[in-house]
Amino acid sequence: MLPGHSATTSGHRGGSRRSQVTLIRDHQACIPLTRILSNGDIVVLLTPVVPPVKSDIGSGNDPFESFGRALASRHPWIRHVPYTSRNGITSTHAGFIKRAKVVIFIISGPSSAGQPSQVEIGLIARMVAEERPQIVVACQNVHDLGLMEANFPTIVQLPGYAPPDLQVAAAVLFGETTSTGSTGLDVQSLMIEPKFWPPENWDNLNVAPIHELWNQCLPDQFHLEKFPLQSLLQRDGYAMHFVVRLPENREVVGFCATYTTFVDREGERLIGSLAMIIVKPAYRRRGIGLSLYEHALKQLKRIRGVDRIQLGSTFPRLLSGIPAASASESWFRRRGWQMDGQAPGRGQDICDWILKIDDWPSGGLSASAGLTFRQGTFDDLTSIADFIEKESTRKDHTGWYDQYMNLANDGRISDIVLGLEHSEIVASALIYTPNEVSSLAQDLPWARTIGSDVGGVACICIADGNPAMTTSKDTVMIRLLDACVTILKDQGMRRVFLDAVKGGYEGFQSMGFQKWAIYRDLWQKI
């Protein structure tokens, strides 16, 4: 049976239903299984624990039991092992997989809220299987499940998991059907076979097609004018960007932006930022995004000193992570990125906030004994450097030290707002206005995108575990923000943009801030 061709049967309780099974692709050349199986070779069948289809709901049986029997009638060495979304691939599953010649993995449908998808579990099973052939049997449209992007090498598509569909699938796997072309289904309309698209280095010169693609692919709030986008992208020495072009006319249909940023003061460790992948809508689901993703990861990992890869970027800030509740979440989950929020870098929320200064409750703030706030001076430079290095390292705030030192080197040390308890620095933040030429204002585009009256506050740092600090962190945060808001108001700003903050939702909302964007914080060590 050839990929893209379908097998049909009318054997559903008197012939009232035609069952259609389509071999989407077989890059492993493992179908029919008789081609690769010998007597005694174990085939592991991994099936999800799901309720039966309505027509068989009264039976109460595992809906895939009949599939296991159909396979076993053709090859007796079938080992049927169910899996659950909650537990995924356990050590028991791994033990069976390691003894198998072939793994057949069933995907019955999309994931449930709060549960890993069956596609993700399938990818884990594929990693455990190593070089063993894995056949994915999808009981739903492969595009709806995201299987084409997950790049499984062998995929069989069923219309569902009713017994007649599973019987035909068993016959397909053992080569007992006659290929009938696209009878009952326009295969070309179903899929365009993904392939590898060779990425090219972007030349940093012609930003027009990138700008057009950017505004075509991103929500309105993230649209940029051409020059600001060019400024963000053209960072000599630590930016690498890639494009995919159509071979026939050189049109740019995919773009990927990456950066490297120093982690600390020593300048030996780097974080690689996979800042953006965008694909022209008409060319999605053809492997362009995956080609860019794999190429970008490979290039970042080759750079000496890179020990972490993040999704999103630090400075310059395109997006702080992948937008929450977007289609990107499931796409990156299928690439193995964990988003359970259980540890740093695994999908915790990051928020951008916006405040109308008139809503700020400055009149009700009480002073704290020994706690003062003011703008920095050059006499503070050494203390600021020591404080930021210590606290940003402790809290894993990549790139913050550079931002503070860049402002000082630009002669803008007054854009550093300090909180001092007696004479010791216990808090700091950076401020900027949209019309400034400071490095910080150029690295953070969204305040000026929102409006000319929007000032920004970034890189808020409050001491942890400092025995000299007797005032609570919440009080220090409020008083620090009050100082920043007051300074920005005096500079003519009417609104304040707060960049990339983790946690504190109720507190910010109680002070008048509104959420502007939510991202997922995702990174992995390499």
Short mmCIF file of C-alpha atoms in Angstrom, two decimals:
data_model
loop_
_atom_site.label_atom_id
_atom_site.label_comp_id
_atom_site.label_asym_id
_atom_site.label_seq_id
_atom_site.Cartn_x
_atom_site.Cartn_y
_atom_site.Cartn_z
CA MET A 1 0.00 0.00 0.00
CA LEU A 2 1.44 3.37 -1.03
CA PRO A 3 1.55 6.44 1.21
CA GLY A 4 -1.45 8.68 0.58
CA HIS A 5 -3.61 5.76 -0.56
CA SER A 6 -6.66 4.43 1.25
CA ALA A 7 -8.18 1.08 2.06
CA THR A 8 -11.94 0.74 2.50
CA THR A 9 -14.35 -1.93 3.63
CA SER A 10 -18.10 -2.08 4.13
CA GLY A 11 -18.09 -4.68 6.86
CA HIS A 12 -19.76 -2.63 9.58
CA ARG A 13 -22.87 -4.45 10.76
CA GLY A 14 -24.50 -5.18 7.49
CA GLY A 15 -22.45 -2.84 5.36
CA SER A 16 -24.07 0.42 6.45
CA ARG A 17 -20.72 2.16 6.99
CA ARG A 18 -17.57 2.36 4.90
CA SER A 19 -14.38 2.29 6.94
CA GLN A 20 -11.50 4.28 5.48
CA VAL A 21 -7.88 3.79 6.53
CA THR A 22 -5.12 5.89 4.95
CA LEU A 23 -1.40 5.29 5.02
CA ILE A 24 -0.17 8.87 5.34
CA ARG A 25 3.53 8.07 5.12
CA ASP A 26 6.01 5.28 5.77
CA HIS A 27 9.56 6.67 5.79
CA GLN A 28 10.74 3.57 7.69
CA ALA A 29 9.48 1.21 4.95
CA CYS A 30 8.04 -1.06 7.65
CA ILE A 31 4.58 -1.65 6.16
CA PRO A 32 3.63 -4.39 5.50
CA LEU A 33 4.99 -5.71 8.78
CA THR A 34 5.64 -9.06 7.13
CA ARG A 35 8.58 -7.32 5.49
CA ILE A 36 10.43 -6.89 8.78
CA LEU A 37 8.94 -9.42 11.25
CA SER A 38 10.13 -12.96 11.86
CA ASN A 39 8.70 -15.65 14.11
CA GLY A 40 9.19 -14.68 17.73
CA ASP A 41 9.64 -10.95 17.09
CA ILE A 42 7.66 -8.99 19.68
CA VAL A 43 5.31 -6.22 18.59
CA VAL A 44 4.31 -3.86 21.41
CA LEU A 45 0.88 -2.24 21.01
CA LEU A 46 0.51 0.90 23.16
CA THR A 47 -3.09 2.11 23.40
CA PRO A 48 -4.72 4.95 25.38
CA VAL A 49 -7.20 4.26 28.14
CA VAL A 50 -10.35 5.81 26.67
CA PRO A 51 -14.07 4.96 26.68
CA PRO A 52 -15.48 2.79 23.88
CA VAL A 53 -17.20 4.39 20.90
CA LYS A 54 -20.95 4.87 21.32
CA SER A 55 -21.94 1.85 19.24
CA ASP A 56 -19.96 -0.44 21.57
CA ILE A 57 -20.33 1.43 24.84
CA GLY A 58 -22.37 -1.33 26.41
CA SER A 59 -19.56 -3.84 26.09
CA GLY A 60 -17.43 -2.11 28.74
CA ASN A 61 -14.27 -3.53 27.14
CA ASP A 62 -11.06 -1.83 26.15
CA PRO A 63 -11.98 -0.45 22.69
CA PHE A 64 -8.58 -1.52 21.35
CA GLU A 65 -8.79 -5.12 22.55
CA SER A 66 -10.24 -6.17 19.21
CA PHE A 67 -7.32 -4.49 17.42
CA GLY A 68 -4.86 -6.45 19.53
CA ARG A 69 -6.68 -9.68 18.68
CA ALA A 70 -6.73 -8.80 14.97
CA LEU A 71 -2.98 -8.23 15.02
CA ALA A 72 -2.36 -11.40 17.04
CA SER A 73 -4.31 -13.46 14.51
CA ARG A 74 -1.64 -12.49 11.99
CA HIS A 75 1.41 -12.45 14.29
CA PRO A 76 1.02 -14.19 17.69
CA TRP A 77 3.75 -12.23 19.48
CA ILE A 78 1.69 -9.11 20.21
CA ARG A 79 2.05 -7.44 23.62
CA HIS A 80 -0.86 -5.07 24.28
CA VAL A 81 0.01 -2.47 26.97
CA PRO A 82 -2.44 0.43 27.67
CA TYR A 83 -1.16 3.86 28.74
CA THR A 84 -2.83 6.83 30.46
CA SER A 85 -2.35 10.54 29.87
CA ARG A 86 -1.67 11.07 33.56
CA ASN A 87 1.15 8.51 33.88
CA GLY A 88 2.44 8.51 30.29
CA ILE A 89 5.29 6.12 29.48
CA THR A 90 6.29 4.35 32.69
CA SER A 91 9.19 2.00 33.41
CA THR A 92 6.83 -0.89 32.64
CA HIS A 93 6.16 0.48 29.17
CA ALA A 94 9.87 1.11 28.65
CA GLY A 95 10.65 -2.50 29.54
CA PHE A 96 8.24 -3.80 26.91
CA ILE A 97 9.50 -1.31 24.30
CA LYS A 98 13.12 -2.35 24.84
CA ARG A 99 12.19 -5.98 24.06
CA ALA A 100 10.16 -5.12 20.96
CA LYS A 101 11.00 -5.39 17.30
CA VAL A 102 8.26 -2.89 16.39
CA VAL A 103 6.16 -0.42 18.42
CA ILE A 104 2.60 0.44 17.37
CA PHE A 105 1.36 3.57 19.14
CA ILE A 106 -2.34 4.52 19.07
CA ILE A 107 -3.47 8.16 19.33
CA SER A 108 -7.23 8.38 19.82
CA GLY A 109 -7.70 12.16 19.90
CA PRO A 110 -6.55 15.54 21.26
CA SER A 111 -5.41 16.11 24.82
CA SER A 112 -7.70 16.91 27.72
CA ALA A 113 -7.27 20.13 29.69
CA GLY A 114 -4.34 19.89 32.08
CA GLN A 115 -3.13 16.56 30.70
CA PRO A 116 -0.15 15.83 28.44
CA SER A 117 -1.23 15.10 24.88
CA GLN A 118 -1.04 11.62 23.42
CA VAL A 119 1.25 13.10 20.77
CA GLU A 120 3.73 14.12 23.49
CA ILE A 121 3.55 10.63 25.00
CA GLY A 122 4.10 9.18 21.53
CA LEU A 123 7.26 11.26 21.15
CA ILE A 124 8.54 9.96 24.48
CA ALA A 125 7.80 6.38 23.36
CA ARG A 126 9.70 7.09 20.17
CA MET A 127 12.74 8.26 22.15
CA VAL A 128 12.61 5.12 24.31
CA ALA A 129 12.30 2.97 21.19
CA GLU A 130 15.50 4.47 19.77
CA GLU A 131 16.07 2.91 16.32
CA ARG A 132 13.10 0.50 16.50
CA PRO A 133 10.36 1.17 13.96
CA GLN A 134 7.40 3.03 15.47
CA ILE A 135 4.04 3.09 13.71
CA VAL A 136 1.59 5.75 14.84
CA VAL A 137 -2.07 4.91 14.25
CA ALA A 138 -4.11 8.13 14.46
CA CYS A 139 -7.86 7.77 15.05
CA GLN A 140 -8.53 11.32 13.86
CA ASN A 141 -7.38 13.75 11.18
CA VAL A 142 -3.59 13.94 11.42
CA HIS A 143 -3.52 17.74 11.04
CA ASP A 144 -5.99 18.25 13.88
CA LEU A 145 -3.65 16.24 16.09
CA GLY A 146 -0.47 17.99 14.93
CA LEU A 147 1.12 14.75 13.81
CA MET A 148 2.62 16.09 10.61
CA GLU A 149 4.60 18.68 12.58
CA ALA A 150 5.64 16.07 15.15
CA ASN A 151 7.43 14.34 12.27
CA PHE A 152 6.60 10.72 13.11
CA PRO A 153 8.13 8.63 10.31
CA THR A 154 5.21 6.20 9.82
CA ILE A 155 1.58 7.27 10.24
CA VAL A 156 -1.69 5.47 9.52
CA GLN A 157 -4.90 7.51 9.73
CA LEU A 158 -8.28 6.06 10.77
CA PRO A 159 -11.65 7.86 10.86
CA GLY A 160 -12.13 6.65 14.45
CA TYR A 161 -11.54 3.64 16.65
CA ALA A 162 -14.72 1.67 16.04
CA PRO A 163 -14.03 -2.07 15.57
CA PRO A 164 -14.43 -2.00 11.74
CA ASP A 165 -11.83 0.78 11.47
CA LEU A 166 -9.41 -1.16 13.63
CA GLN A 167 -9.96 -4.36 11.65
CA VAL A 168 -9.07 -2.59 8.41
CA ALA A 169 -6.04 -0.99 10.10
CA ALA A 170 -4.76 -4.44 11.10
CA ALA A 171 -5.15 -5.60 7.50
CA VAL A 172 -3.29 -2.52 6.24
CA LEU A 173 -0.39 -3.10 8.63
CA PHE A 174 0.05 -6.65 7.33
CA GLY A 175 -0.40 -5.76 3.67
CA GLU A 176 -3.69 -7.57 3.17
CA THR A 177 -5.52 -4.72 1.41
CA THR A 178 -5.47 -3.51 -2.15
CA SER A 179 -4.54 0.11 -2.65
CA THR A 180 -7.58 2.02 -3.91
CA GLY A 181 -6.06 5.43 -4.45
CA SER A 182 -8.04 8.20 -2.79
CA THR A 183 -11.47 6.53 -2.97
CA GLY A 184 -13.83 8.43 -0.70
CA LEU A 185 -11.15 10.95 0.26
CA ASP A 186 -9.19 13.63 -1.55
CA VAL A 187 -5.78 12.79 -0.13
CA GLN A 188 -4.15 15.93 -1.54
CA SER A 189 -6.64 18.11 0.30
CA LEU A 190 -5.85 16.19 3.47
CA MET A 191 -2.15 16.84 3.48
CA ILE A 192 0.87 18.26 1.78
CA GLU A 193 3.78 16.08 2.75
CA PRO A 194 6.14 17.97 5.08
CA LYS A 195 9.74 18.00 4.06
CA PHE A 196 13.00 19.61 5.09
CA TRP A 197 13.35 23.17 3.85
CA PRO A 198 16.99 24.31 3.95
CA PRO A 199 17.21 27.50 6.05
CA GLU A 200 19.49 30.29 4.90
CA ASN A 201 21.23 32.95 6.96
CA TRP A 202 19.32 36.22 6.76
CA ASP A 203 21.52 38.93 5.29
CA ASN A 204 20.32 41.65 7.74
CA LEU A 205 19.78 43.99 4.80
CA ASN A 206 16.28 43.70 3.38
CA VAL A 207 13.92 43.91 6.34
CA ALA A 208 10.79 44.53 4.24
CA PRO A 209 9.76 40.87 3.73
CA ILE A 210 10.52 40.09 7.39
CA HIS A 211 8.44 43.08 8.49
CA GLU A 212 5.54 42.00 6.29
CA LEU A 213 5.73 38.43 7.60
CA TRP A 214 5.98 39.64 11.21
CA ASN A 215 2.82 41.72 11.08
CA GLN A 216 1.01 39.05 9.12
CA CYS A 217 1.74 36.34 11.68
CA LEU A 218 1.57 38.10 15.05
CA PRO A 219 -1.43 39.55 16.93
CA ASP A 220 -2.07 43.26 16.51
CA GLN A 221 -0.58 44.20 19.89
CA PHE A 222 2.82 42.89 18.74
CA HIS A 223 2.88 44.71 15.40
CA LEU A 224 5.95 46.87 14.81
CA GLU A 225 6.97 49.56 12.38
CA LYS A 226 9.77 48.67 10.01
CA PHE A 227 12.59 50.69 11.59
CA PRO A 228 12.04 49.51 15.21
CA LEU A 229 11.92 45.91 13.99
CA GLN A 230 15.12 46.42 12.02
CA SER A 231 16.79 47.88 15.11
CA LEU A 232 15.79 44.87 17.18
CA LEU A 233 17.02 42.38 14.62
CA GLN A 234 20.29 43.95 13.51
CA ARG A 235 22.54 43.25 16.48
CA ASP A 236 26.00 42.54 15.16
CA GLY A 237 27.94 39.94 17.08
CA TYR A 238 25.16 38.26 18.98
CA ALA A 239 22.23 37.84 16.58
CA MET A 240 21.75 35.04 14.06
CA HIS A 241 18.56 34.95 12.01
CA PHE A 242 17.41 32.48 9.39
CA VAL A 243 14.90 32.43 6.55
CA VAL A 244 13.23 29.82 4.38
CA ARG A 245 12.56 30.85 0.78
CA LEU A 246 10.49 29.33 -1.96
CA PRO A 247 12.89 27.84 -4.49
CA GLU A 248 10.93 29.06 -7.50
CA ASN A 249 10.80 32.80 -6.70
CA ARG A 250 12.91 33.32 -3.51
CA GLU A 251 9.89 34.59 -1.55
CA VAL A 252 10.47 34.52 2.23
CA VAL A 253 7.87 32.21 3.77
CA GLY A 254 9.55 31.49 7.12
CA PHE A 255 11.74 33.41 9.56
CA CYS A 256 13.56 32.54 12.78
CA ALA A 257 15.31 35.03 15.09
CA THR A 258 17.98 33.94 17.58
CA TYR A 259 20.31 35.77 19.98
CA THR A 260 23.01 34.99 22.49
CA THR A 261 23.25 36.89 25.78
CA PHE A 262 25.87 36.83 28.53
CA VAL A 263 24.55 35.27 31.71
CA ASP A 264 26.85 36.96 34.19
CA ARG A 265 29.64 39.46 34.76
CA GLU A 266 32.44 37.08 33.80
CA GLY A 267 31.21 36.84 30.21
CA GLU A 268 31.94 33.12 29.89
CA ARG A 269 28.41 31.65 30.04
CA LEU A 270 25.80 32.42 27.40
CA ILE A 271 22.10 31.81 27.00
CA GLY A 272 20.86 31.04 23.51
CA SER A 273 17.50 32.62 22.75
CA LEU A 274 15.22 31.13 20.14
CA ALA A 275 13.31 34.38 20.00
CA MET A 276 10.81 33.89 17.20
CA ILE A 277 9.67 31.42 14.56
CA ILE A 278 7.04 32.65 12.10
CA VAL A 279 5.72 31.00 8.94
CA LYS A 280 3.47 32.52 6.31
CA PRO A 281 -0.03 31.13 7.00
CA ALA A 282 -0.52 29.63 3.53
CA TYR A 283 2.70 27.59 3.96
CA ARG A 284 2.17 26.17 7.43
CA ARG A 285 2.10 22.43 8.16
CA ARG A 286 4.67 21.75 5.48
CA GLY A 287 7.73 21.41 7.73
CA ILE A 288 9.02 25.00 7.40
CA GLY A 289 8.73 25.83 11.09
CA LEU A 290 10.29 22.53 12.09
CA SER A 291 13.16 23.02 9.64
CA LEU A 292 13.88 26.47 11.11
CA TYR A 293 13.55 25.20 14.67
CA GLU A 294 15.95 22.29 14.25
CA HIS A 295 18.48 24.38 12.33
CA ALA A 296 18.40 27.21 14.90
CA LEU A 297 18.88 24.82 17.82
CA LYS A 298 21.81 23.20 16.09
CA GLN A 299 23.47 26.56 15.45
CA LEU A 300 22.94 27.83 19.02
CA LYS A 301 24.32 24.65 20.55
CA ARG A 302 27.50 25.02 18.49
CA ILE A 303 28.36 28.36 20.11
CA ARG A 304 30.99 28.04 22.80
CA GLY A 305 29.67 28.97 26.22
CA VAL A 306 25.96 28.46 25.49
CA ASP A 307 24.65 26.27 28.31
CA ARG A 308 20.95 27.06 28.10
CA ILE A 309 18.33 27.49 25.37
CA GLN A 310 15.26 29.64 26.00
CA LEU A 311 12.12 30.29 24.00
CA GLY A 312 11.64 34.03 23.66
CA SER A 313 14.43 36.50 24.30
CA THR A 314 15.97 38.51 27.10
CA PHE A 315 17.56 41.57 25.49
CA PRO A 316 16.60 42.74 22.97
CA ARG A 317 13.10 41.76 24.03
CA LEU A 318 10.99 40.49 21.17
CA LEU A 319 8.68 38.38 23.34
CA SER A 320 9.47 37.26 26.89
CA GLY A 321 8.41 33.71 26.03
CA ILE A 322 5.81 32.01 23.91
CA PRO A 323 2.38 33.70 24.22
CA ALA A 324 0.17 31.84 26.68
CA ALA A 325 -2.85 29.96 25.32
CA SER A 326 -1.56 30.23 21.76
CA ALA A 327 -1.16 27.49 19.16
CA SER A 328 2.58 27.72 19.83
CA GLU A 329 2.11 25.97 23.16
CA SER A 330 1.02 22.65 21.68
CA TRP A 331 3.62 22.94 18.89
CA PHE A 332 6.48 23.27 21.36
CA ARG A 333 5.02 20.61 23.64
CA ARG A 334 5.31 18.24 20.73
CA ARG A 335 8.98 19.19 20.49
CA GLY A 336 9.48 18.02 24.10
CA TRP A 337 9.18 21.33 25.99
CA GLN A 338 7.55 20.78 29.39
CA MET A 339 4.91 23.26 30.53
CA ASP A 340 3.73 21.88 33.87
CA GLY A 341 4.97 24.89 35.84
CA GLN A 342 6.62 22.60 38.39
CA ALA A 343 10.14 23.99 38.06
CA PRO A 344 11.93 27.04 36.64
CA GLY A 345 11.83 27.10 32.87
CA ARG A 346 8.82 24.80 32.62
CA GLY A 347 6.06 27.18 31.63
CA GLN A 348 5.53 29.54 34.55
CA ASP A 349 3.62 32.66 33.63
CA ILE A 350 5.45 35.90 32.84
CA CYS A 351 3.34 39.05 32.58
CA ASP A 352 3.70 42.47 31.02
CA TRP A 353 1.57 45.04 32.86
CA ILE A 354 0.22 48.47 31.97
CA LEU A 355 -0.80 51.20 34.46
CA LYS A 356 -2.62 54.48 34.09
CA ILE A 357 -0.70 56.77 36.40
CA ASP A 358 -3.95 58.38 37.56
CA ASP A 359 -4.92 54.97 38.97
CA TRP A 360 -1.77 54.68 41.07
CA PRO A 361 -2.59 54.94 44.81
CA SER A 362 0.36 57.15 45.69
CA GLY A 363 -1.50 59.20 48.27
CA GLY A 364 -2.07 56.22 50.54
CA LEU A 365 1.53 55.02 50.77
CA SER A 366 3.17 55.35 54.15
CA ALA A 367 6.87 56.01 54.71
CA SER A 368 9.09 53.35 56.31
CA ALA A 369 11.75 54.28 58.81
CA GLY A 370 15.23 54.15 57.33
CA LEU A 371 13.96 53.35 53.80
CA THR A 372 14.68 55.94 51.09
CA PHE A 373 14.40 56.02 47.29
CA ARG A 374 16.27 58.12 44.79
CA GLN A 375 17.87 58.09 41.36
CA GLY A 376 21.41 56.76 41.08
CA THR A 377 24.58 58.81 40.83
CA PHE A 378 28.06 57.91 39.63
CA ASP A 379 29.14 57.60 43.25
CA ASP A 380 26.78 54.61 43.47
CA LEU A 381 28.23 52.75 40.49
CA THR A 382 30.40 50.23 42.37
CA SER A 383 27.64 49.45 44.87
CA ILE A 384 25.10 49.07 42.08
CA ALA A 385 27.35 46.68 40.16
CA ASP A 386 27.94 44.51 43.22
CA PHE A 387 24.25 44.48 44.18
CA ILE A 388 22.98 43.62 40.69
CA GLU A 389 25.59 40.94 40.11
CA LYS A 390 24.71 39.22 43.39
CA GLU A 391 20.93 39.45 43.13
CA SER A 392 20.56 38.77 39.39
CA THR A 393 22.77 35.67 39.73
CA ARG A 394 20.78 34.46 42.72
CA LYS A 395 17.46 34.95 40.93
CA ASP A 396 18.70 33.82 37.51
CA HIS A 397 17.92 37.16 35.81
CA THR A 398 19.88 36.72 32.61
CA GLY A 399 21.21 39.89 31.00
CA TRP A 400 20.19 42.24 33.80
CA TYR A 401 23.75 43.08 34.83
CA ASP A 402 24.52 44.20 31.28
CA GLN A 403 21.45 46.44 31.16
CA TYR A 404 22.42 48.24 34.36
CA MET A 405 26.02 48.68 33.24
CA ASN A 406 24.98 49.81 29.74
CA LEU A 407 22.92 52.65 31.24
CA ALA A 408 25.85 53.67 33.42
CA ASN A 409 28.25 53.55 30.46
CA ASP A 410 25.81 55.66 28.42
CA GLY A 411 25.89 58.31 31.13
CA ARG A 412 22.29 57.56 32.13
CA ILE A 413 22.88 56.33 35.66
CA SER A 414 19.98 58.53 36.81
CA ASP A 415 17.71 56.04 35.00
CA ILE A 416 18.59 53.59 37.77
CA VAL A 417 16.20 54.02 40.71
CA LEU A 418 17.55 52.81 44.04
CA GLY A 419 15.97 51.74 47.30
CA LEU A 420 18.25 52.08 50.30
CA GLU A 421 17.80 50.97 53.86
CA HIS A 422 20.00 53.41 55.72
CA SER A 423 22.97 53.46 53.32
CA GLU A 424 22.74 49.96 51.83
CA ILE A 425 21.08 49.21 48.48
CA VAL A 426 18.17 46.79 48.97
CA ALA A 427 16.24 47.40 45.74
CA SER A 428 16.66 48.80 42.25
CA ALA A 429 14.82 49.26 38.95
CA LEU A 430 15.44 50.77 35.53
CA ILE A 431 13.20 53.40 33.97
CA TYR A 432 12.94 54.70 30.40
CA THR A 433 10.70 56.81 28.19
CA PRO A 434 9.73 55.96 24.59
CA ASN A 435 11.62 58.80 22.91
CA GLU A 436 14.96 58.13 24.58
CA VAL A 437 18.00 56.82 22.74
CA SER A 438 19.13 54.72 25.71
CA SER A 439 20.09 51.11 25.08
CA LEU A 440 17.27 49.96 27.38
CA ALA A 441 14.59 51.87 25.46
CA GLN A 442 15.92 50.39 22.22
CA ASP A 443 15.88 46.86 23.64
CA LEU A 444 12.30 47.04 24.99
CA PRO A 445 9.96 48.07 22.15
CA TRP A 446 6.47 47.64 23.57
CA ALA A 447 6.11 50.79 25.68
CA ARG A 448 6.71 53.07 22.70
CA THR A 449 4.51 50.81 20.54
CA ILE A 450 1.60 51.34 22.94
CA GLY A 451 1.96 55.12 22.94
CA SER A 452 4.23 58.14 23.23
CA ASP A 453 3.00 58.76 26.79
CA VAL A 454 4.06 55.33 28.08
CA GLY A 455 7.16 55.10 30.24
CA GLY A 456 8.72 51.83 31.23
CA VAL A 457 9.99 50.09 34.36
CA ALA A 458 12.21 47.03 33.96
CA CYS A 459 14.69 44.78 35.77
CA ILE A 460 13.20 45.21 39.25
CA CYS A 461 15.61 43.71 41.75
CA ILE A 462 14.88 43.34 45.48
CA ALA A 463 17.34 41.81 47.94
CA ASP A 464 16.68 38.33 49.27
CA GLY A 465 18.01 37.16 52.58
CA ASN A 466 19.74 40.44 53.42
CA PRO A 467 19.99 40.61 57.24
CA ALA A 468 20.27 44.40 57.04
CA MET A 469 16.85 44.64 55.41
CA THR A 470 14.18 45.00 58.10
CA THR A 471 11.34 46.12 55.81
CA SER A 472 9.17 43.50 54.06
CA LYS A 473 9.77 42.81 50.36
CA ASP A 474 6.18 43.79 49.52
CA THR A 475 6.62 47.17 51.13
CA VAL A 476 9.94 47.70 49.34
CA MET A 477 8.35 46.75 46.00
CA ILE A 478 5.46 49.18 46.44
CA ARG A 479 7.70 52.03 47.53
CA LEU A 480 10.14 51.33 44.67
CA LEU A 481 7.32 51.35 42.11
CA ASP A 482 6.00 54.56 43.65
CA ALA A 483 9.38 56.21 43.14
CA CYS A 484 9.52 55.02 39.52
CA VAL A 485 5.96 56.15 38.77
CA THR A 486 6.61 59.56 40.32
CA ILE A 487 9.76 60.13 38.25
CA LEU A 488 8.05 59.04 35.02
CA LYS A 489 5.06 61.25 35.75
CA ASP A 490 7.39 64.22 36.24
CA GLN A 491 8.85 63.38 32.80
CA GLY A 492 5.42 63.75 31.20
CA MET A 493 4.34 60.13 31.12
CA ARG A 494 0.70 59.23 31.72
CA ARG A 495 1.05 55.46 31.65
CA VAL A 496 3.65 52.95 32.85
CA PHE A 497 4.63 49.67 31.22
CA LEU A 498 6.04 46.97 33.52
CA ASP A 499 8.10 44.40 31.66
CA ALA A 500 8.36 40.61 32.16
CA VAL A 501 7.30 40.11 35.78
CA LYS A 502 6.87 36.70 37.39
CA GLY A 503 4.15 36.32 40.01
CA GLY A 504 2.50 38.92 42.23
CA TYR A 505 -0.70 39.08 40.18
CA GLU A 506 -3.06 40.09 42.95
CA GLY A 507 -0.67 42.71 44.26
CA PHE A 508 -0.17 44.40 40.89
CA GLN A 509 -3.88 44.37 40.14
CA SER A 510 -4.65 45.90 43.54
CA MET A 511 -2.31 48.80 42.64
CA GLY A 512 -4.12 49.52 39.37
CA PHE A 513 -2.01 47.53 36.90
CA GLN A 514 -3.73 45.62 34.07
CA LYS A 515 -2.28 42.63 32.27
CA TRP A 516 -1.02 43.51 28.79
CA ALA A 517 0.44 40.14 27.75
CA ILE A 518 1.11 36.72 29.29
CA TYR A 519 3.92 34.41 28.22
CA ARG A 520 5.28 31.01 29.18
CA ASP A 521 8.79 31.00 30.64
CA LEU A 522 10.55 28.12 28.89
CA TRP A 523 14.19 27.14 28.89
CA GLN A 524 16.35 24.02 28.97
CA LYS A 525 19.92 23.39 29.99
CA ILE A 526 22.16 21.77 27.40
#
